Structure formats: C-alpha cells, structure tokens
C-alpha positions as a Python dict, from the first residue, in 0.01 Angstrom:
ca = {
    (1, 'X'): (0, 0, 0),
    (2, 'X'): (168, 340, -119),
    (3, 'X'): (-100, 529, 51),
    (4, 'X'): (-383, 521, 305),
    (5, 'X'): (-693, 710, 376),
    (6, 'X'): (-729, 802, 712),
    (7, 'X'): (-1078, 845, 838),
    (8, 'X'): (-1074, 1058, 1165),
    (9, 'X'): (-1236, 1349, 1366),
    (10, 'X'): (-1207, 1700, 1374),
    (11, 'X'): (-1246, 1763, 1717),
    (12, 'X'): (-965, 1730, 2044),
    (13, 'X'): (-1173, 1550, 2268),
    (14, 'X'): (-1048, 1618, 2625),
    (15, 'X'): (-865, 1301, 2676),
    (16, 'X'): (-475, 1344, 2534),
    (17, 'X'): (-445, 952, 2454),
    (18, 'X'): (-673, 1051, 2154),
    (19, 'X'): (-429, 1339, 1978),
    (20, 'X'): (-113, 1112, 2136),
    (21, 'X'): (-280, 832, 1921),
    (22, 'X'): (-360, 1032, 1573),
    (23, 'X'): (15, 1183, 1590),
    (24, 'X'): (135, 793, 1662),
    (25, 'X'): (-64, 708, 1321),
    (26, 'X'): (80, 920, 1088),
    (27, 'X'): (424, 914, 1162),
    (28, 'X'): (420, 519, 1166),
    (29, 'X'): (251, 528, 815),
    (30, 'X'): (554, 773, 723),
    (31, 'X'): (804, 555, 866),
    (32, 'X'): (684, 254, 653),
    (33, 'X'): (658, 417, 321),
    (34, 'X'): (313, 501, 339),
    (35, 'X'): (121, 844, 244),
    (36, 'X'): (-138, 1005, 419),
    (37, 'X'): (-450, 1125, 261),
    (38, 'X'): (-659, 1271, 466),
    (39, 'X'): (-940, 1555, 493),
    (40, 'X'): (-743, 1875, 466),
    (41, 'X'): (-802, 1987, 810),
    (42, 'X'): (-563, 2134, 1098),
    (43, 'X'): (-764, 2073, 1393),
    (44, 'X'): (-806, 1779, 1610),
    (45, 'X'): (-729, 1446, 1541),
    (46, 'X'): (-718, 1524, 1080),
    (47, 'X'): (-426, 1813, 1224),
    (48, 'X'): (-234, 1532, 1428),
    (49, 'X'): (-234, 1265, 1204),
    (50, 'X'): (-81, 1529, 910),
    (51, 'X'): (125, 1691, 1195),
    (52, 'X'): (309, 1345, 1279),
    (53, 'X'): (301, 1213, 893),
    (54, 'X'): (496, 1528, 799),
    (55, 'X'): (756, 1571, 1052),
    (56, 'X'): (826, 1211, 1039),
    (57, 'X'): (911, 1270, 651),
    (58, 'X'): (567, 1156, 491),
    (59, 'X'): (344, 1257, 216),
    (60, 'X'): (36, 1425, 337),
    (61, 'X'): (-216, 1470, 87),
    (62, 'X'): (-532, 1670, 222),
    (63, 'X'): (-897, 1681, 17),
    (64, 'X'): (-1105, 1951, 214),
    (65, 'X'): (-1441, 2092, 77),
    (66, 'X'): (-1452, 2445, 11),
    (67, 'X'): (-1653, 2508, 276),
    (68, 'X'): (-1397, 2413, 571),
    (69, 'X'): (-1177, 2558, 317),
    (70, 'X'): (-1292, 2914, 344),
    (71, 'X'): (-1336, 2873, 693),
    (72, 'X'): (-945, 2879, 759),
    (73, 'X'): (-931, 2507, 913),
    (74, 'X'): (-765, 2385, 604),
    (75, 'X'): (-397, 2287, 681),
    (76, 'X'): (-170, 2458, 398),
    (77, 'X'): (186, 2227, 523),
    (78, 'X'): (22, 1944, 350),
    (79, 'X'): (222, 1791, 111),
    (80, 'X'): (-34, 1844, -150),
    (81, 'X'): (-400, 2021, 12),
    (82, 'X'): (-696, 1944, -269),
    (83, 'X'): (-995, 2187, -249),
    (84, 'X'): (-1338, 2041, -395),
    (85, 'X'): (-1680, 2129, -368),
    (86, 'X'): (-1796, 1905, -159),
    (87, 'X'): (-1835, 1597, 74),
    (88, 'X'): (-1922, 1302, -256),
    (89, 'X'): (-1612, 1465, -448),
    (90, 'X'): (-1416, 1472, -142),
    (91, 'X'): (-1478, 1076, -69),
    (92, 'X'): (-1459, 1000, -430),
    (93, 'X'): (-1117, 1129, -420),
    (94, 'X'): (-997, 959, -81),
    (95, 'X'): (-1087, 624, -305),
    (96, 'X'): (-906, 731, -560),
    (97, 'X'): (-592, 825, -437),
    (98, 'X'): (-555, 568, -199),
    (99, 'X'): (-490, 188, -198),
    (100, 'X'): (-691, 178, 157),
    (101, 'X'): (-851, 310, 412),
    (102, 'X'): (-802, 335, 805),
    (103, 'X'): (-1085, 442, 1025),
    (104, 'X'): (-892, 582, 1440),
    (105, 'X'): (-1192, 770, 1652),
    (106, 'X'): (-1371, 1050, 1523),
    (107, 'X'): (-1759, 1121, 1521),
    (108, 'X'): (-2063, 1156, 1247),
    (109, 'X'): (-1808, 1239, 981),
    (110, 'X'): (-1603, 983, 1049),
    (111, 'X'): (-1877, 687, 1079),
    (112, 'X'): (-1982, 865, 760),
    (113, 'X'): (-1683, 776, 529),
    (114, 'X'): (-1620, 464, 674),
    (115, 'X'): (-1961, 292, 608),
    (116, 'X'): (-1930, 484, 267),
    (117, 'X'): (-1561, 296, 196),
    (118, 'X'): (-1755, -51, 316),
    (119, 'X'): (-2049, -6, 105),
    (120, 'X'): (-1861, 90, -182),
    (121, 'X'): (-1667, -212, -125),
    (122, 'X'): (-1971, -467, -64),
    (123, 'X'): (-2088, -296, -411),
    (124, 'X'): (-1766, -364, -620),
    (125, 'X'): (-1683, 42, -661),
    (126, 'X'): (-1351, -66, -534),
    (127, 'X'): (-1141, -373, -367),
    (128, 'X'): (-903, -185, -113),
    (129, 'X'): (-861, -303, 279),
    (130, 'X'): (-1101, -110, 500),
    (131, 'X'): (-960, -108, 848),
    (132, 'X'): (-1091, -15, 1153),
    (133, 'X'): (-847, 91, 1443),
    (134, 'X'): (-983, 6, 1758),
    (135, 'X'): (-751, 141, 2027),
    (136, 'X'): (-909, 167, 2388),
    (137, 'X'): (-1158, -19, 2295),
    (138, 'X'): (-1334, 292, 2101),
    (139, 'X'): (-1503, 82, 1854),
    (140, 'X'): (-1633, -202, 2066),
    (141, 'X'): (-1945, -127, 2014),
    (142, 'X'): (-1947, -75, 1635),
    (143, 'X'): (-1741, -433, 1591),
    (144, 'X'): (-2040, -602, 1761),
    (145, 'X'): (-2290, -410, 1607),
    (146, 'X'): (-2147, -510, 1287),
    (147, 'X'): (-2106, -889, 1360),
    (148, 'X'): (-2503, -840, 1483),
    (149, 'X'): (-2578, -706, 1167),
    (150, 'X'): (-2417, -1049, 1003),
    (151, 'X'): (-2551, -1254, 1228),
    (152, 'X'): (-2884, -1110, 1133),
    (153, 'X'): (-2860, -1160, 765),
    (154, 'X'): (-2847, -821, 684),
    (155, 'X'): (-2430, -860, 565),
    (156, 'X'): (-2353, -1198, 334),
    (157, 'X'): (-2127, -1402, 443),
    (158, 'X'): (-1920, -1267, 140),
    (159, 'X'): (-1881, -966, 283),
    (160, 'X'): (-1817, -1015, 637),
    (161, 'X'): (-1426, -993, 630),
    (162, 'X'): (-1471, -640, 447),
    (163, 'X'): (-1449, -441, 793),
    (164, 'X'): (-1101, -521, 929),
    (165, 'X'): (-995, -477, 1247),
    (166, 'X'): (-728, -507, 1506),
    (167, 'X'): (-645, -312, 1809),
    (168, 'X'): (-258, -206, 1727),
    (169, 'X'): (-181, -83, 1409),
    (170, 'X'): (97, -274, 1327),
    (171, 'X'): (-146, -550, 1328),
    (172, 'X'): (-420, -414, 1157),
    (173, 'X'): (-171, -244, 847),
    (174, 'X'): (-25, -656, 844),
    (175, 'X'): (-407, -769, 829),
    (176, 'X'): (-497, -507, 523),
    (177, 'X'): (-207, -593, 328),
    (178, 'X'): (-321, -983, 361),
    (179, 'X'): (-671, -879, 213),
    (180, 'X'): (-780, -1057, -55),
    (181, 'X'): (-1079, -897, -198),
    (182, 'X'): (-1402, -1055, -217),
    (183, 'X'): (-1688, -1121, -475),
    (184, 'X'): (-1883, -762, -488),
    (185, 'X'): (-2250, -757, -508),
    (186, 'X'): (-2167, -644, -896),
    (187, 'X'): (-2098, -939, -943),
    (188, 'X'): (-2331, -1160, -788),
    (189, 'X'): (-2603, -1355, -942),
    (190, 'X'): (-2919, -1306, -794),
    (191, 'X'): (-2971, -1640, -608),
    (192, 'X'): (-2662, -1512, -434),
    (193, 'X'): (-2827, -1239, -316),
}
C-alpha cells in the first residue's frame, strides 16, 4: 500500500491519549513508506495525524471541501492540500488516491466515510482493505454491532471480512495488506443475493 486514507475526527476531545494516538498514526505510516491522505483539516485528530506524517518525513495529501476551506481550518503544510466542492467529491477522491482506508476515533463524519468505503466495497466500486483501528476499545461497540448485523442476515457471508480490524496498528496495516478482496455484489447472481 503506497497510501492510506485516514478516516478521523475534527475535534480534540479532552482526553490526550486521543491526539497522542492520531500523531502515533501518521508518523508510523511515514516511517513505513506510506502516504497520508486525509481531509485537509488542521484541527483535532485530521491536524495530528498530518502533523506526525509530515515531521516524520511523509506525504500528506489533504482533500477539504470548500466550505472548511474558506473557513481557515484547512492545513496549507500538506504535502499536496486538494480543495473540492464538496463531501461526494471529497470521498470519491480519498478512493481514488488511496490503496486503503483506516478508520482511528472521530464522530458523524467519520462513521460517515467509513460505512461509505464498506459499502462501496460490498458494491464492487472498489477492492481496497477497510480497516478499523480500535484502540481503547473505542469501537467495541461498532465491531459487535457489525457482527449483529451479520448474524442477522443483513451482511452476506461474502462480505463479512470487508471491515477489518485489530487493536494495534501494526497488526491491523499486516491484516490489510493480507486482504484478498471478495466477490462484490456487482458481481453476484441473484440467487446469491
């Protein structure tokens, strides 16, 4: 993977382990090779991911809408800072410039482009890792809510191993370069379905 989508929030929620943890992200993805793309922004958890990408040495490629643009949270030390016109063109443009996507804590947003990147992927849009950082146990709740969902019927068993996940990122980068993409809905014939 040359580069990774990082889906993350905004905000600096109160607790430090948060920031400490977006920082630890991007300068670990810089350290193996990797590039950043992310959404444009200085603030929170977007800012410290770029922040730790660039002084580690990394690319940091930023897609902000003009909105947040104009607003002055846009983060002009990118390596490259995108401005489009809105939230569809920005996550069109996270899928294609990167060969994956990590999701670390964020809010609404965040939720937002990951079930977009999963979705797409069920769908057959594209066949990149989507992985799901789940430090502190911030995600808990979402990984069973997921695996409810499966259990359910409402996700085919073809599509179960989309949503990746590990706790440390070393192990969840090894577990999205091992993913072998799966038969998208596309694809399917309708008795599969």
């Amino acid at each position: 993977m040359n580069r990774i989508a990082v889906y993350c929030g905004s905000a600096s929620p109160e607790d430090p382990r948060y920031i400490k943890l977006a920082r630890q992200v991007g300068m670990t993805l810089a350290a193996r090779g990797i590039g950043v793309v992310y959404g444009g922004g200085r603030l929170g958890l977007m800012g410290a991911v770029a922040s730790g990408a660039l002084e580690a040495g990394g690319e940091v490629i930023g897609i902000i809408p003009e909105a947040l643009a104009n607003s002055e949270v846009a983060n002009s030390d990118c390596t490259e800072l995108h401005t489009v016109s809105g939230m569809h063109e920005r996550k069109q443009k996270f899928t294609d410039l990167s060969d994956g996507f990590i999701t670390i804590p964020g809010g609404v947003g965040t939720m937002d482009e990951l079930w977009e990147a999963v979705s797409w992927a069920q769908l057959g849009y594209h066949t990149k890792p989507v992985g799901l950082l789940n430090t502190f146990g911030f995600y808990d709740h979402l990984i069973a809510f997921n695996r409810h969902m499966a259990e359910v019927g409402f996700v085919r068993p073809a599509h179960q191993g989309i949503l990746i996940h590990a706790d440390h990122l070393a192990d969840l980068l090894d577990k999205m370069a091992a993913y072998e993409p799966h038969t998208p809905i596309f694809r399917m014939k309708a008795e599969d379905l």
